[in-house]
Amino acid sequence: MSVIEARFSAREGKLTGAVEMIHGAGGRATAELIRTLFRRHLDNPLLAQGNDQAAFPVAAGRMVMTTDAHVIAPLFFPGGDIGSLAVHGTINDVAMAGARPLYLSAAFVLEEGFPLADLDRIVASMAQASGAAGVPIVTGDTKVVEKGKGDGVFITTTGIGIVPDGVEISGDRALPGDMVLLSGSIGDHGIAVLSKRENLTFETEILSDSAALHTLVADMVGAVPGIRVLRDPTRGGLGATLNEIAQQSGVGIHLDEAAIPIKPDVSAACELLGLDPLYIANEGKLIAIAPPEKAQLLLAVMRAHPLARDAAIIGEVKHDPHAFVQMRTRFGGNRMVDWLAGDPLPRIC
Amino acid sequence: MKFVDEFRDEALAKGLAAAIAREANPARRYSIMEFCGGHTHAIFRYGVQDLMPENVGFVHGPGCPVCVLPIGRIDNALELAEEHGVILCSYGDMLRVPASKRRSLLKAKAEGADVRMVYSVDDALRIARDNPGREVLFFAIGFETTTPPTAVALRIARAEGLKNFSVFCNHVLTPAALNHLLTAAAVDVDAFIGPSHVSSVIGSRPYEYFTETFRRPVVIAGFEPLDVMQAALMAIRQLNAGHAEVENQYIRVVTREGNLKARAIVDEVFERRESFEWRGLGAVPDSALTIREAYAAFDAEKRFSIVTRSAPDAKSCECAEILRGAKKPVDCKLFGKGCTPDSPVGSCMVSSEGACAAYWTYGRFRREAA
Amino acid sequence: MCLAIPAEIVSVNDAAETAVVALGPVRKEISIALIENAKPGEFVLVHVGYALHKVSPDEAARTIAMMREAGLDAEIAEFGEAAR
């Protein structure tokens, strides 16, 4: 099929056809794809200039930059898709420095044969997510790989942002005595995605929590500029993320299992598959570590934001040369919360 | 969740802890082996040991099917996946277990073998139906719980006349292993916490011979932390009274006869092997199942003429001793050094209910913080 | 070994020997080929997609009652000793 056929059909309201090698060759077909698909959805003045880069003025002060490669199966899942995920994930990585995100870039690696209608859905979803967040995608790139050399679509997004004066947030700043806060229930994203894997199908109403957290962070940083650590517990879940922070800061962390919010769907699915919700991915939650005297204020600010209504204080930073993360169980005992070994595979035993 | 949450109740745990502390005689030690990895997992995950008095200790037994499978059988599976080009299906637990030369099914998959994780043997059947041009092999592992589903799948495969489906049978039997532990391995424990879900199928009767012969109490228990504590209390009471009986704590699921329908289906499809090698225990007579002649067409061992070679464990690996309860994970030189859940040397470090992995993941701080 | 979890039967397909079970808000189709006379409302123990056995609500209640009793006995004994 030629590129001419692979175009937006006003009557059908969607694109037909599939990605071809020629779409990545840099010629007229590439330009056509950019025009009929990417620019139609992601339109903004910087992108519209049609350059290979975006030029814009910057403020004085500290800037942050982050980049994130997105691969996920399935591409569409309850509560989101790879497009919205790519936008939210990168905005969140910028925001976890306490920064206000400004701009995003997006690079697509498309597999030959990938339906253009699906690509259209993904780009529309990116546009929706970036529009809602107020963070435009100002430059991008597309490459096509031969069939069998990709998994439909991979998206790499880069983001930049500005850190407000007086804010210094970093994973190595947690101190003994600090409190650990969590913005809401864990495991929603990972379980929503797992529920759609071909070999695991189970029915649940659970939706991915994929969301842009920068407005929540802005409220938090505004109220408590002295927040020491912010991080979004994505891949590896709460357990792995807290271990990273403990290592970086050289401290121990003690959690209270009863305080950690988990939705009934997530705990039930985890029981069924033999998984531990502590290691299930999240895409719209954050961990904050703050000085103890600011913890209640921070909690109140978080709970006032729609994305953190279920926020809770879940633990405390302790002096510990081993940098262990431990948890007092609901049952009254203690356990380690270790790094996750490998992928969380469903268990039979 | 009904029948789950109420068996994880903190207030009841405190009461049971007080009862155990009261009834355990401070003048003696109580060494209780939980046979099943499910109990090991519960003990560590919920911190049950913290609620026990000093003189009541758990010894972790060999009841983890992934841990007891000898390296030679995993080598067989790798060979099937790599040299015969089959679609090899197995449970998630099995994929990371190290075989010879620290290879594993996951590594074989990374190198191009078609290895698929399934949640149920039914998924393997479905894959066979969907891929009529490919040989689909189910790498069957597990105790008496996982065996009946494999038996059902074999019946379905025969009824449907599925030509491209076969089973590499590694199902093993619990009572034979328990028996072997006390005769050949001569473990030094006072009482056993018996299998929960295995017993739901085989019933409590098979353990009666065992208590009569070896004079040690066996308390069949559920896998929730309160079940483990109540079973410990029941074992302590028996030991204090000088009894050695089969007691059933898991009455909500286990009966004396077990699941007769499941047992009949298993009997129709499988028969006993004369002997099977267990990691840690060596060759154990009458301890495993093989596929009956009537289902020979679906037996991968016949279809692919599988020959199992005995392969040695890694040098210095103490899995064998640990599986017998003779050593603790921390007694192994490799524990936490060459061998961690990220890069396991021995099988006990792989399955999250293997004693080493459970100790590493949930219990390490006890030692290091001390 | 042998991860298994109690779930409630929601509906039964006798011809296919399958049932839909509910575990809290999660639903899953499982095989009931290994058990007899499965009925909606009953609880079964689910392992690798198969019901292995029914779960008895009466015996579960009895188990919890025994646990509670053991705790109470210990408390009463403690109290008695303290009073002495």
Tab-separated table of C-alpha atoms in Angstrom, chain B residues 1-4 6-8 12 15-16 18-19 22 36-39 63-65 91 119-122 125 141-146 148-150 152-153 156 196-198 200-201 223-224 226-227 230 233 237 249-255 258-259 261-262 265 353, chain C residues 1-8 17-18 23-25 28-37 42-79 81 84:
chain	number	residue	atom	x	y	z
B	1	MET	CA	-11.199	-11.646	51.201
B	2	LYS	CA	-13.228	-14.318	52.902
B	3	PHE	CA	-11.247	-17.213	54.407
B	4	VAL	CA	-8.074	-15.210	53.915
B	6	GLU	CA	-9.553	-13.554	59.067
B	7	PHE	CA	-6.575	-15.922	59.141
B	8	ARG	CA	-4.151	-12.992	59.180
B	12	LEU	CA	-5.789	-13.562	67.199
B	15	GLY	CA	-3.597	-14.614	71.630
B	16	LEU	CA	-2.015	-17.633	69.962
B	18	ALA	CA	0.500	-15.952	74.379
B	19	ALA	CA	-0.868	-19.499	74.379
B	22	ARG	CA	2.542	-20.366	78.064
B	36	CYS	CA	6.030	-27.118	52.641
B	37	GLY	CA	7.570	-24.039	51.175
B	38	GLY	CA	4.150	-22.415	51.492
B	39	HIS	CA	4.550	-22.498	55.253
B	63	GLY	CA	8.426	-29.069	50.106
B	64	CYS	CA	9.165	-26.806	47.152
B	65	PRO	CA	8.800	-28.588	43.810
B	91	TYR	CA	4.846	-22.327	35.428
B	119	TYR	CA	-0.642	-19.796	34.638
B	120	SER	CA	-2.438	-23.070	34.050
B	121	VAL	CA	-1.853	-26.270	32.070
B	122	ASP	CA	-5.019	-25.303	30.166
B	125	LEU	CA	-3.475	-26.933	25.716
B	141	ILE	CA	6.282	-29.973	37.950
B	142	GLY	CA	4.705	-30.060	41.357
B	143	PHE	CA	3.308	-32.158	44.153
B	144	GLU	CA	-0.115	-33.759	44.523
B	145	THR	CA	-1.811	-30.367	44.052
B	146	THR	CA	-0.497	-29.637	40.598
B	148	PRO	CA	-4.527	-33.487	39.092
B	149	PRO	CA	-4.726	-30.515	36.683
B	150	THR	CA	-2.022	-32.140	34.530
B	152	VAL	CA	-7.173	-33.504	33.436
B	153	ALA	CA	-5.190	-31.868	30.626
B	156	ILE	CA	-8.609	-33.592	27.372
B	196	SER	CA	-2.001	-28.033	53.424
B	197	HIS	CA	-3.060	-28.087	49.808
B	198	VAL	CA	-1.376	-31.396	49.054
B	200	SER	CA	-6.655	-31.331	50.381
B	201	VAL	CA	-6.115	-33.864	47.586
B	223	PHE	CA	-0.890	-21.657	54.668
B	224	GLU	CA	-2.076	-18.539	56.445
B	226	LEU	CA	-2.560	-18.014	61.985
B	227	ASP	CA	-2.788	-21.578	60.661
B	230	GLN	CA	-2.172	-22.811	65.664
B	233	LEU	CA	0.560	-24.880	69.331
B	237	ARG	CA	0.726	-29.811	73.088
B	249	GLN	CA	-5.626	-27.975	61.811
B	250	TYR	CA	-6.814	-27.294	58.245
B	251	ILE	CA	-10.284	-28.778	58.772
B	252	ARG	CA	-11.898	-26.213	56.504
B	253	VAL	CA	-10.350	-27.950	53.499
B	254	VAL	CA	-8.693	-31.240	54.479
B	255	THR	CA	-10.592	-34.454	55.198
B	258	GLY	CA	-9.033	-36.052	50.510
B	259	ASN	CA	-10.506	-35.411	47.082
B	261	LYS	CA	-12.517	-37.572	42.335
B	262	ALA	CA	-9.132	-35.925	41.828
B	265	ILE	CA	-8.341	-39.045	37.770
B	353	GLU	CA	9.411	-20.257	48.943
C	1	MET	CA	4.490	-25.316	47.670
C	2	CYS	CA	1.169	-24.976	46.111
C	3	LEU	CA	-0.233	-21.527	46.150
C	4	ALA	CA	-3.993	-21.776	46.331
C	5	ILE	CA	-6.630	-19.293	47.305
C	6	PRO	CA	-10.273	-19.566	48.377
C	7	ALA	CA	-12.704	-18.024	45.911
C	8	GLU	CA	-16.486	-17.965	45.643
C	17	GLU	CA	-16.749	-28.223	33.580
C	18	THR	CA	-15.858	-24.610	34.206
C	23	LEU	CA	-11.940	-13.381	44.650
C	24	GLY	CA	-13.025	-10.126	46.189
C	25	PRO	CA	-13.778	-7.922	43.186
C	28	LYS	CA	-11.682	-15.569	36.830
C	29	GLU	CA	-12.825	-18.586	34.894
C	30	ILE	CA	-11.496	-21.832	36.323
C	31	SER	CA	-11.901	-25.574	35.766
C	32	ILE	CA	-14.134	-27.558	38.103
C	33	ALA	CA	-13.209	-30.905	36.551
C	34	LEU	CA	-11.668	-32.057	39.844
C	35	ILE	CA	-14.609	-31.447	42.166
C	36	GLU	CA	-18.201	-32.616	42.342
C	37	ASN	CA	-21.469	-30.690	42.482
C	42	GLU	CA	-19.803	-22.193	47.541
C	43	PHE	CA	-16.137	-21.482	48.137
C	44	VAL	CA	-13.421	-23.494	46.452
C	45	LEU	CA	-9.665	-23.562	46.734
C	46	VAL	CA	-8.185	-22.400	43.417
C	47	HIS	CA	-4.767	-23.654	42.304
C	48	VAL	CA	-3.279	-23.114	38.812
C	49	GLY	CA	-6.729	-22.433	37.400
C	50	TYR	CA	-8.399	-25.496	38.964
C	51	ALA	CA	-10.703	-25.890	41.943
C	52	LEU	CA	-8.945	-28.447	44.163
C	53	HIS	CA	-11.453	-28.751	46.974
C	54	LYS	CA	-14.408	-26.999	48.541
C	55	VAL	CA	-13.833	-24.805	51.570
C	56	SER	CA	-16.150	-25.459	54.502
C	57	PRO	CA	-17.496	-22.257	56.095
C	58	ASP	CA	-18.510	-24.150	59.256
C	59	GLU	CA	-15.071	-25.633	59.773
C	60	ALA	CA	-13.464	-22.253	59.070
C	61	ALA	CA	-15.625	-20.673	61.775
C	62	ARG	CA	-14.753	-23.517	64.137
C	63	THR	CA	-11.037	-22.991	63.480
C	64	ILE	CA	-11.259	-19.282	64.240
C	65	ALA	CA	-13.254	-20.043	67.414
C	66	MET	CA	-10.518	-22.432	68.579
C	67	MET	CA	-7.876	-19.809	67.952
C	68	ARG	CA	-9.810	-17.254	69.927
C	69	GLU	CA	-10.298	-19.719	72.746
C	70	ALA	CA	-6.577	-20.526	72.943
C	71	GLY	CA	-5.846	-16.808	73.272
C	72	LEU	CA	-8.534	-16.329	75.921
C	73	ASP	CA	-7.316	-19.324	77.909
C	74	ALA	CA	-3.820	-17.884	77.921
C	75	GLU	CA	-5.141	-14.526	79.051
C	76	ILE	CA	-7.251	-16.009	81.827
C	77	ALA	CA	-4.338	-18.118	83.039
C	78	GLU	CA	-2.103	-15.061	83.024
C	79	PHE	CA	-4.712	-13.111	84.956
C	81	GLU	CA	-1.320	-16.002	88.052
C	84	ARG	CA	-2.244	-15.040	93.050
